[in-house]
Short mmCIF file of C-alpha atoms in Angstrom, two decimals:
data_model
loop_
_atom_site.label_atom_id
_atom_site.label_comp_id
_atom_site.label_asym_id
_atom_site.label_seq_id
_atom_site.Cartn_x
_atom_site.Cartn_y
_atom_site.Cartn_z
CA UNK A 1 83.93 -124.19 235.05
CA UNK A 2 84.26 -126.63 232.13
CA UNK A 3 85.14 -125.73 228.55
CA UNK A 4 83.34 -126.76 225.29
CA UNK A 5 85.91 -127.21 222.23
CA UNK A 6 84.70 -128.50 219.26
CA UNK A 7 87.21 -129.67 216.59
CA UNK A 8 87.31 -128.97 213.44
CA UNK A 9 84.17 -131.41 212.17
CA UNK A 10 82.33 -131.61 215.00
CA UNK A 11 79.42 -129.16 214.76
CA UNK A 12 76.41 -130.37 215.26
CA UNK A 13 74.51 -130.06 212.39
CA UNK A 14 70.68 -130.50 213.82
CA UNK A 15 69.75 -127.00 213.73
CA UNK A 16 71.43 -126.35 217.02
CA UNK A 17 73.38 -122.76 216.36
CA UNK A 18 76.13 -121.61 218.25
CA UNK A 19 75.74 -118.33 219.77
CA UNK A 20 78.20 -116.26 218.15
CA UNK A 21 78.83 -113.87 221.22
CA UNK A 22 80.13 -117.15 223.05
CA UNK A 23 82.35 -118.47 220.40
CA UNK A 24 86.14 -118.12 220.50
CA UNK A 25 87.71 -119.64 216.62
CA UNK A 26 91.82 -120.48 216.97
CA UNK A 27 94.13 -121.56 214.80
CA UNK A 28 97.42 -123.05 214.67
CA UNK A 29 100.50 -122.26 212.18
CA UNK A 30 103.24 -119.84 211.01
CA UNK A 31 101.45 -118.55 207.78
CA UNK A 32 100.03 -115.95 209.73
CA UNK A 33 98.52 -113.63 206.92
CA UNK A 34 96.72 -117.10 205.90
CA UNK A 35 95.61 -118.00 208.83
CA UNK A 36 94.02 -114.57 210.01
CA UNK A 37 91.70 -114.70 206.33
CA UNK A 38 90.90 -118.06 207.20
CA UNK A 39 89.65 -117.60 210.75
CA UNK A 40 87.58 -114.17 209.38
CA UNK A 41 86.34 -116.73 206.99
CA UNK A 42 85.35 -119.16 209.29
CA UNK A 43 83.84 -116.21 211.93
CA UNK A 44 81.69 -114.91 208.57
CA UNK A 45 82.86 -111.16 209.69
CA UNK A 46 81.98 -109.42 206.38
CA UNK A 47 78.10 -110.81 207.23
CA UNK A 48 78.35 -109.43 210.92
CA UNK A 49 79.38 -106.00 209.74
CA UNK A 50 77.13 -105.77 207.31
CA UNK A 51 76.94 -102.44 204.99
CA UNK A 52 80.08 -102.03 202.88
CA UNK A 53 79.95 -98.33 203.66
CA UNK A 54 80.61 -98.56 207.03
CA UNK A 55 83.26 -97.04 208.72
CA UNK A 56 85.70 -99.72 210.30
CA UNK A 57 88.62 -98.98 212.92
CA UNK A 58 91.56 -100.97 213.72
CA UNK A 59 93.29 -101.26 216.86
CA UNK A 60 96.42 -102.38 216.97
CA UNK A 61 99.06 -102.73 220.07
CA UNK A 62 101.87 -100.94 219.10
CA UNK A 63 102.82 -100.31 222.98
CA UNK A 64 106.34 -98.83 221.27
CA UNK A 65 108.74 -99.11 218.55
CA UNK A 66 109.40 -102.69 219.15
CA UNK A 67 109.30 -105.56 216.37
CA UNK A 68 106.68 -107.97 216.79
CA UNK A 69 109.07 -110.85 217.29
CA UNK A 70 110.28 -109.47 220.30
CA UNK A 71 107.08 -110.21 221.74
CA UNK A 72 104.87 -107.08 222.45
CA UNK A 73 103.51 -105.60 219.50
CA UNK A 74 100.50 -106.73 216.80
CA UNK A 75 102.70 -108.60 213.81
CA UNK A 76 101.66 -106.73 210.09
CA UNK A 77 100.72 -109.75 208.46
CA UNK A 78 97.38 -110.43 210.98
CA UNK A 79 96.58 -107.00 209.94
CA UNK A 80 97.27 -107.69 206.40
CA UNK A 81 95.60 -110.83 206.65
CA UNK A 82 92.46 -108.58 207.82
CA UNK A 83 92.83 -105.68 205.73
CA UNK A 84 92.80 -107.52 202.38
CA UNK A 85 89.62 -109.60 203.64
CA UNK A 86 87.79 -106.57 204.43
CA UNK A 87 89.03 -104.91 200.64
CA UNK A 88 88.13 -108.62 199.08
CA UNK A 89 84.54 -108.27 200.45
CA UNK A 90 84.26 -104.59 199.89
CA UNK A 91 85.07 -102.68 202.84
CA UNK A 92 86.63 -99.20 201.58
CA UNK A 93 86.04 -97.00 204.51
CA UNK A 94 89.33 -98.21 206.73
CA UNK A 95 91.09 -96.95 209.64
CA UNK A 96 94.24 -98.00 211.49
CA UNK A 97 94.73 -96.35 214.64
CA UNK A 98 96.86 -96.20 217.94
CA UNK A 99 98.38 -94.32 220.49
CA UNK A 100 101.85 -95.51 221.44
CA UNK A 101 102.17 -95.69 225.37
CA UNK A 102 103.62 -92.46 226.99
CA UNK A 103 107.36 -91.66 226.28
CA UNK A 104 107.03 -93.09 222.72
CA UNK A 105 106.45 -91.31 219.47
CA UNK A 106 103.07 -93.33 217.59
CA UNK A 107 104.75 -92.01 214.35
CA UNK A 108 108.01 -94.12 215.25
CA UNK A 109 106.03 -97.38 216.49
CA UNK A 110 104.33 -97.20 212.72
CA UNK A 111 107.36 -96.99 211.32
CA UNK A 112 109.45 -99.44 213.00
CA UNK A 113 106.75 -101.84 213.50
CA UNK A 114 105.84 -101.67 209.49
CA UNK A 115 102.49 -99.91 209.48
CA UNK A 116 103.64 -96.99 207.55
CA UNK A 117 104.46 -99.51 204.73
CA UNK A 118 101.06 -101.18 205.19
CA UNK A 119 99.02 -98.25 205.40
CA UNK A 120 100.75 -96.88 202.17
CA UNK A 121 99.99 -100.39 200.20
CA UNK A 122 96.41 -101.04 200.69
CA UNK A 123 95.56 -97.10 200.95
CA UNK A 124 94.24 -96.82 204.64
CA UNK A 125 94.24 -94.13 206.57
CA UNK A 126 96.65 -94.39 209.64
CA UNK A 127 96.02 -92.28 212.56
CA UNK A 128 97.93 -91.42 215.43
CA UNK A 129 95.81 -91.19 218.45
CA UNK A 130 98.19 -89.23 220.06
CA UNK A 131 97.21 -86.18 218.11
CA UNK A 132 93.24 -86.75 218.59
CA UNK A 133 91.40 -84.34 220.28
CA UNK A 134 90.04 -85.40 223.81
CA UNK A 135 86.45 -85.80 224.26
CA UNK A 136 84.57 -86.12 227.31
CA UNK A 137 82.51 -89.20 227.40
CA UNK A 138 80.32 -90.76 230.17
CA UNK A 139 81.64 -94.34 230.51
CA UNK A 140 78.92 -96.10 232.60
CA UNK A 141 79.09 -93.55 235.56
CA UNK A 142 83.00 -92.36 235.13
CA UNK A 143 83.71 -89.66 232.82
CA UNK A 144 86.93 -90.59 230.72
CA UNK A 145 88.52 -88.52 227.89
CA UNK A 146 88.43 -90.56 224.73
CA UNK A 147 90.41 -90.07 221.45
CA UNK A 148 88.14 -88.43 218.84
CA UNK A 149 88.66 -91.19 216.33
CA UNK A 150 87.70 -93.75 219.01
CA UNK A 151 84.15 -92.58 218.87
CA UNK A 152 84.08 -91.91 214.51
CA UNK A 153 83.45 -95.36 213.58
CA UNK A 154 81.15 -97.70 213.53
CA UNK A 155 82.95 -101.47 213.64
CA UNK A 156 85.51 -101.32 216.13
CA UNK A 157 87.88 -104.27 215.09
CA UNK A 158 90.31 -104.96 217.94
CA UNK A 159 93.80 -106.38 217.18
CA UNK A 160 95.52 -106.97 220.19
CA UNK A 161 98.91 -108.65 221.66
CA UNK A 162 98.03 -111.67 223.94
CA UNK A 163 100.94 -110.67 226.71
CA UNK A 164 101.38 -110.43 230.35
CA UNK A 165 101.64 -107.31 232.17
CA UNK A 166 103.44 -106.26 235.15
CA UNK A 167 100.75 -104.49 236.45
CA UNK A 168 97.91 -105.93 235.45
CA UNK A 169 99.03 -109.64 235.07
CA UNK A 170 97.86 -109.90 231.57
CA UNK A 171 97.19 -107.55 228.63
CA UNK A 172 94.90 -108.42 225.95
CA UNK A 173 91.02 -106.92 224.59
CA UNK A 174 90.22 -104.81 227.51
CA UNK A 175 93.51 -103.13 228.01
CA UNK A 176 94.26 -102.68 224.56
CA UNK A 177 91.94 -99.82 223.84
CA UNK A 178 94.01 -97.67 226.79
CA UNK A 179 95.96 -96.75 223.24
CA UNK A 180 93.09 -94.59 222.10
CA UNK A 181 92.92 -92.65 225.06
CA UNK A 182 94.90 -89.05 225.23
CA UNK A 183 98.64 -89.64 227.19
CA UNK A 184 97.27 -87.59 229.78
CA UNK A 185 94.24 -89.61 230.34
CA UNK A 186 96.26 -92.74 230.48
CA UNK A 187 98.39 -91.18 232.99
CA UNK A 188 95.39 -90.35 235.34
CA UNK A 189 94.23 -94.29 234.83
CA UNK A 190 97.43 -94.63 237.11
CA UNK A 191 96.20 -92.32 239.20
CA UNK A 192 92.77 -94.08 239.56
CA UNK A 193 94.46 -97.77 239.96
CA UNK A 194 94.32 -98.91 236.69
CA UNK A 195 91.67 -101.58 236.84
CA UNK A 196 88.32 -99.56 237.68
CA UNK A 197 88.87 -97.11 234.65
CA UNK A 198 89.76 -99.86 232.42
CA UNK A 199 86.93 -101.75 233.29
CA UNK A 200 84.75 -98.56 232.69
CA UNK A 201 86.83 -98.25 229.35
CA UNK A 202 85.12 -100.94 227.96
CA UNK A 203 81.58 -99.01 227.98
CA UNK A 204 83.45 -96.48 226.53
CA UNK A 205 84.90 -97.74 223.46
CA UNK A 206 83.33 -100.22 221.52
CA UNK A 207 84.45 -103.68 220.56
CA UNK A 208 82.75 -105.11 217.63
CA UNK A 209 85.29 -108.07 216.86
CA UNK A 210 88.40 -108.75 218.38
CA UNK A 211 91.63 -110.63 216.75
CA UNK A 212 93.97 -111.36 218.79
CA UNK A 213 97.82 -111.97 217.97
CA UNK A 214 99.36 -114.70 220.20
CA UNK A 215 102.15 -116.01 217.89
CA UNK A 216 104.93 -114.76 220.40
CA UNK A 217 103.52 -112.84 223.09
CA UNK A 218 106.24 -111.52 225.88
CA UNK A 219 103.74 -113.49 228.63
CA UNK A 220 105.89 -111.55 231.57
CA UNK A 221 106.61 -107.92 229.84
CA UNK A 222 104.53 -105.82 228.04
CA UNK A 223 107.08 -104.03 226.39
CA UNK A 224 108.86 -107.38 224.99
CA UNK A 225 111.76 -109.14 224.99
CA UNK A 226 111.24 -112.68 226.29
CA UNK A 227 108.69 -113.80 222.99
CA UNK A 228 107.28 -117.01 224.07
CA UNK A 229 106.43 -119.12 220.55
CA UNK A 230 102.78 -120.35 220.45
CA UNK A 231 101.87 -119.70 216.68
CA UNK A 232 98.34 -118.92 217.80
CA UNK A 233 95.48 -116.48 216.52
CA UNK A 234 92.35 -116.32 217.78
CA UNK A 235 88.97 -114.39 217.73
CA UNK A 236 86.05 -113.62 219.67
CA UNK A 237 83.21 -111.29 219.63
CA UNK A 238 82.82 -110.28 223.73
CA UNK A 239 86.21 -108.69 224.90
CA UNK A 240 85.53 -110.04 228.23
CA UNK A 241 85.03 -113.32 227.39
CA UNK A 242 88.04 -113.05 225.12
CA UNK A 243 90.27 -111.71 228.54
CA UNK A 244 88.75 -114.43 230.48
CA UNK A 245 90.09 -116.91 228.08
CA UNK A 246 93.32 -115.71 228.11
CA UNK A 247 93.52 -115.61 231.64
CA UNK A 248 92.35 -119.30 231.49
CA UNK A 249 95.57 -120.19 228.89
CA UNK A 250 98.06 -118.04 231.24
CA UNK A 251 96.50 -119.99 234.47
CA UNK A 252 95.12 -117.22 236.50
CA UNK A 253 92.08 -116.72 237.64
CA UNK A 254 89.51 -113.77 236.13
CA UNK A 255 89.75 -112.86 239.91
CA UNK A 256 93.40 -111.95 239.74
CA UNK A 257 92.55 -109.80 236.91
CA UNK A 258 90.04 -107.05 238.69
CA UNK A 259 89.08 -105.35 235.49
CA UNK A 260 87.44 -108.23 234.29
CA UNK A 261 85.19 -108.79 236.57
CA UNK A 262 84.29 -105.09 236.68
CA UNK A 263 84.22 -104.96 232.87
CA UNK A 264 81.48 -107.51 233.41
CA UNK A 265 79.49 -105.98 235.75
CA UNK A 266 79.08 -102.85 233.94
CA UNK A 267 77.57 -105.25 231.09
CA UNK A 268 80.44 -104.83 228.74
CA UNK A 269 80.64 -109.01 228.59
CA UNK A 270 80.45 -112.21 230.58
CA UNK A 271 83.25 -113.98 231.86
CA UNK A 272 81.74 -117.02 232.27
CA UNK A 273 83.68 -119.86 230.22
CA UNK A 274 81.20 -122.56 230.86
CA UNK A 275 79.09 -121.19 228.32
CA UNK A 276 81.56 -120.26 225.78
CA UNK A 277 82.85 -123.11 223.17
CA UNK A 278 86.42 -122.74 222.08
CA UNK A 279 86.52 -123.95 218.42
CA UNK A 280 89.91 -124.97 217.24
CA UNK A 281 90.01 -125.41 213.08
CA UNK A 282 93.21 -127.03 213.44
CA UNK A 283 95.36 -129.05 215.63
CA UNK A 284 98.34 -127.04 217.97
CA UNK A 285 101.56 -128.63 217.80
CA UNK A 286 103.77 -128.31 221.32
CA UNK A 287 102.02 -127.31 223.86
CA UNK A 288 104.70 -123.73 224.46
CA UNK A 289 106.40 -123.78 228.48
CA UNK A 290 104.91 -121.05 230.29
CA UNK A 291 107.36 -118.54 232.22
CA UNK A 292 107.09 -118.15 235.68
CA UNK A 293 104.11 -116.24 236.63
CA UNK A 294 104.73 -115.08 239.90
CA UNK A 295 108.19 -113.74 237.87
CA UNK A 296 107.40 -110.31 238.08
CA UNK A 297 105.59 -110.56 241.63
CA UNK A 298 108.96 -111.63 243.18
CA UNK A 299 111.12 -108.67 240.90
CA UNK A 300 108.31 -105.85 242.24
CA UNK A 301 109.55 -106.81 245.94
CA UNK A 302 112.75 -104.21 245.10
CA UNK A 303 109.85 -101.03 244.30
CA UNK A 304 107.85 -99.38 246.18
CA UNK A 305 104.92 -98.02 243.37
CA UNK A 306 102.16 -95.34 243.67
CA UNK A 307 100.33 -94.70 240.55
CA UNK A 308 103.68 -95.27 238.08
CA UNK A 309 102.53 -95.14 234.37
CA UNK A 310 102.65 -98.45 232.44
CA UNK A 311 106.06 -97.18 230.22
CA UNK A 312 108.15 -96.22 233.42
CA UNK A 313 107.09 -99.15 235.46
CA UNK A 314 107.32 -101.59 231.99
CA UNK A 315 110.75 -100.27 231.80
CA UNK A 316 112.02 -100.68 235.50
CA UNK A 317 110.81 -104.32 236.26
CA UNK A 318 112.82 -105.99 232.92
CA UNK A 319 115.85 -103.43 233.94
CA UNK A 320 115.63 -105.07 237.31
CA UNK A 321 115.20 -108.77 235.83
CA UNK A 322 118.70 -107.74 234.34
CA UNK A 323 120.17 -106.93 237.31
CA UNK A 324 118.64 -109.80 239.24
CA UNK A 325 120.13 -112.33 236.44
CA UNK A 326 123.94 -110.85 237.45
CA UNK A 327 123.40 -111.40 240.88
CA UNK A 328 122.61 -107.91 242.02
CA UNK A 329 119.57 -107.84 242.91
CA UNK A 330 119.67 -110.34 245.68
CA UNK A 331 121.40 -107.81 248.32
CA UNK A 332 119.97 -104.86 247.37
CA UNK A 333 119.25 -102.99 250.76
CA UNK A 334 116.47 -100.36 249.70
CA UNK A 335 112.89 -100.05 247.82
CA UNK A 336 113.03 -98.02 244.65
CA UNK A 337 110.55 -95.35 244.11
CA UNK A 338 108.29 -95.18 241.26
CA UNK A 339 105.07 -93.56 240.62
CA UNK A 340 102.96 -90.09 239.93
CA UNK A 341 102.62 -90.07 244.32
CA UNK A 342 106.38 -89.35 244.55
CA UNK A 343 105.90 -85.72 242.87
CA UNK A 344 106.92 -82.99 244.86
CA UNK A 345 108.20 -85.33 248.10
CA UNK A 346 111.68 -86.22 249.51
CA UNK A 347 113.33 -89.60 249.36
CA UNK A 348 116.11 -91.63 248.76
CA UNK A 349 116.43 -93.67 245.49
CA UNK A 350 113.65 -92.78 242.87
CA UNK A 351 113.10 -93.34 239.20
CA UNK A 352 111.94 -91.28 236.72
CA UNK A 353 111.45 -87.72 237.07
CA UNK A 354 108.22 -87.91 239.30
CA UNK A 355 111.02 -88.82 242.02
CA UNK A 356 113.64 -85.83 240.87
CA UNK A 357 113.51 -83.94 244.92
CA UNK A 358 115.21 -87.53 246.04
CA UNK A 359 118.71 -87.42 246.62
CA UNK A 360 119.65 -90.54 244.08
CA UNK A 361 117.04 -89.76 240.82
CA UNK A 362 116.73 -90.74 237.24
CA UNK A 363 115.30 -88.21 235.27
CA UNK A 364 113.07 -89.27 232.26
CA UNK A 365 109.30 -89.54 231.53
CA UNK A 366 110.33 -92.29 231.14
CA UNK A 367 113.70 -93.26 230.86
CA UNK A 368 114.63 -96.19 229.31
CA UNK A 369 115.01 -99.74 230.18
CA UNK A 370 118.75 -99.69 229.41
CA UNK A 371 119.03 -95.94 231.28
CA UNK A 372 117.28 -97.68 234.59
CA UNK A 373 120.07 -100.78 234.51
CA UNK A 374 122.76 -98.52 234.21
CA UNK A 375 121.38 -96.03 237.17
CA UNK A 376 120.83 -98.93 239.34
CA UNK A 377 124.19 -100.65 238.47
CA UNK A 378 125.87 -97.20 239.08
CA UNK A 379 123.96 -96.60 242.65
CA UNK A 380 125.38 -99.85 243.51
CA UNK A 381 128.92 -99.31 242.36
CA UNK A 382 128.94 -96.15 243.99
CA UNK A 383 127.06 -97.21 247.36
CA UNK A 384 129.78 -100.25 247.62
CA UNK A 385 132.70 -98.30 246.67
CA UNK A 386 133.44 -101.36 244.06
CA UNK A 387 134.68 -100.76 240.23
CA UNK A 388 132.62 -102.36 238.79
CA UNK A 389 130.15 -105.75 238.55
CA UNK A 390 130.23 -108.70 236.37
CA UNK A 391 131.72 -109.68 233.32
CA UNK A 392 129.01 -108.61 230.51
CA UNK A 393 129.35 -105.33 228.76
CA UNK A 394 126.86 -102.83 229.93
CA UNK A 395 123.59 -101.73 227.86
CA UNK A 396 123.95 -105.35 225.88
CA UNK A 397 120.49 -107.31 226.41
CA UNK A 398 120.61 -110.65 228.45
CA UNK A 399 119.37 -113.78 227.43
CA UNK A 400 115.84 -114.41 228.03
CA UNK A 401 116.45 -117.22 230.77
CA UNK A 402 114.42 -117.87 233.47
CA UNK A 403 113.40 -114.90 235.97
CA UNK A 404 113.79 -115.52 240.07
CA UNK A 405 113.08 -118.50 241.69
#
């Protein structure tokens, strides 16, 4: 598949229109709030939406309580940047709102992430999808259980973090509106593998526009940490289109990426970049290093997973990463157990409290990234009969070097 850009410039300008469904607009820089009015600007959104009286959502990822810098959730000032173009042109009716992944308080994430704040100074409402009441929707032949609010408006604007996953391999349009579903209901997605209900998400919940935040993604976890600078923002209109793409930057193919294709099938989108043209308005500077991709493959060889949530598995892989950059992990003689399929059974070394008949578990739905290290550093200790291992003070965050090679 080839790709169309067109600089800055470089329209044609014989009457031959772009189709807007097929355009992705980027742009370069660290004035983010800037940037985001000029690409709306440039994408003519307030035209698209149309009647100033309609009712607009925005979806953020705010995954936890984690600053944007750190890599994993949607920075405030792309969300200023859109809120005070959709006020300018005289969009009223506004809604923020997200459901923090399971473990996490939504009320915190807004907080520490600076939505609160926002919220408060350009009078929008803020709602926590975690308080929603569930409805029962038919999502192209799968019945899923929808936040309320999901379904109340009637311009979905997507915000999402361009990151990778360590389930999924990436994390961007598509997976993004798993926040608006009820914690329960994202738990059973585990249950049903993830990729099929996302991909059946996506005739679910609408996605009129999407803007997507890849100034510092965490490209290996979801839940941040290892921010990898790109100073990018981009938009699109078809959220498959917009996962292909990414897919395309992160070099993997749609096909490593199930959801996608399934996403597509349903008629959510097409994947197909040969048809799309990538408009840049202005010119990248360094091209940013990619981190290993196959990273968390090779840290996943120490777990054995059935149907873990996103938070307890997000949590164990970096803990392990940690472990694996003191030397620990190289020797280690077992599989841990993760996962919703451990409930109820025996077994030896389990995390989180799906795995609390095992003789060695820790408890917590989840527990924390920190709480897994020091379990698993503990086990060791114990197992070994040794005092203790290396020189850094537990519960202190490593450097974000280079993962196994």
């Amino acid at each position: 598949m080839t790709e169309n850009i067109r600089k800055k410039g470089t329209e044609s300008s014989e009457g031959c229109e772009t189709d807007k469904s097929r355009e992705i607009l980027v742009i370069y820089g660290e004035e983010y709030e800037k940037m985001t009015r000029r690409l709306l600007e440039e994408a003519d959104l307030a035209a698209r939406i149309g009647d100033r009286g309609r009712r607009i959502g925005i979806k953020p990822n705010l995954v936890s309580a984690v600053l944007s810098s750190e890599g994993a959730t949607t920075h405030t000032e792309v969300v200023e940047g859109l809120l005070r173009y959709l006020q300018e042109h005289g969009f009223r009716n506004l809604a923020i709102m997200e459901g923090s992944w399971v473990g996490e308080q939504t009320a915190r994430a807004f907080a520490a992430c600076g939505y609160t704040k926002l919220a408060e100074k350009y009078n929008v409402e803020l709602i926590d999808a975690q308080k929603e009441r569930p409805v029962k929707t038919d999502c192209a032949g799968m019945e899923l259980r929808l936040c309320a609010c999901a379904l109340d408006v009637d311009f979905m604007i997507n915000v999402p973090v361009m990151k990778g996953h360590c389930q999924t391999r990436i994390t961007c349009a598509l997976k993004n509106m798993k926040g608006l579903l009820p914690n329960q209901e994202k738990r059973r997605f585990h249950s049903l593998g993830l990729h099929q209900p996302i991909g059946h998400l996506a005739m679910g919940i609408r996605q009129d526009f999407i803007l997507v935040d890849s100034i510092c993604g965490d490209l290996s976890f979801e839940d941040g940490g290892n921010p990898t600078v790109m100073n990018r923002i981009f938009a699109a209109w078809d959220p498959v289109l917009c996962d292909a793409y990414v897919c395309r930057l992160l070099g993997y193919r749609t096909e490593e990426v199930p959801y996608i294709g399934i996403a597509e099938s349903l008629g959510a989108g097409s994947a197909d970049l040969g048809g799309a043209v990538v408009r840049e308005l202005n010119l990248s500077g360094e091209r940013p290093q990619l981190p290993d991709r196959n990273r968390v493959l090779k840290l996943a060889e120490a777990v054995e997973e059935v149907e873990s949530c996103s938070a307890c598995y997000g949590y164990l892989i970096p803990a392990l990463d940690r472990l694996y950059r003191e030397g620990l992990l190289e020797d280690f003689p077992e599989k841990i157990c993760i996962g919703q399929g451990y409930k109820g059974k025996p077994g030896n070394l389990g995390i989180g409290s799906c795995t609390k008949d095992f003789a060695h578990s820790l408890k917590g739905c989840p527990p924390t990234e920190t709480e897994i290290y020091e379990f698993l550093r503990e086990y060791m200790r114990r197992r070994d009969g040794k005092e203790t291992y290396g020189d850094r003070k537990e519960g202190t965050r490593p450097s974000s070097g280079g993962g196994p090679a």
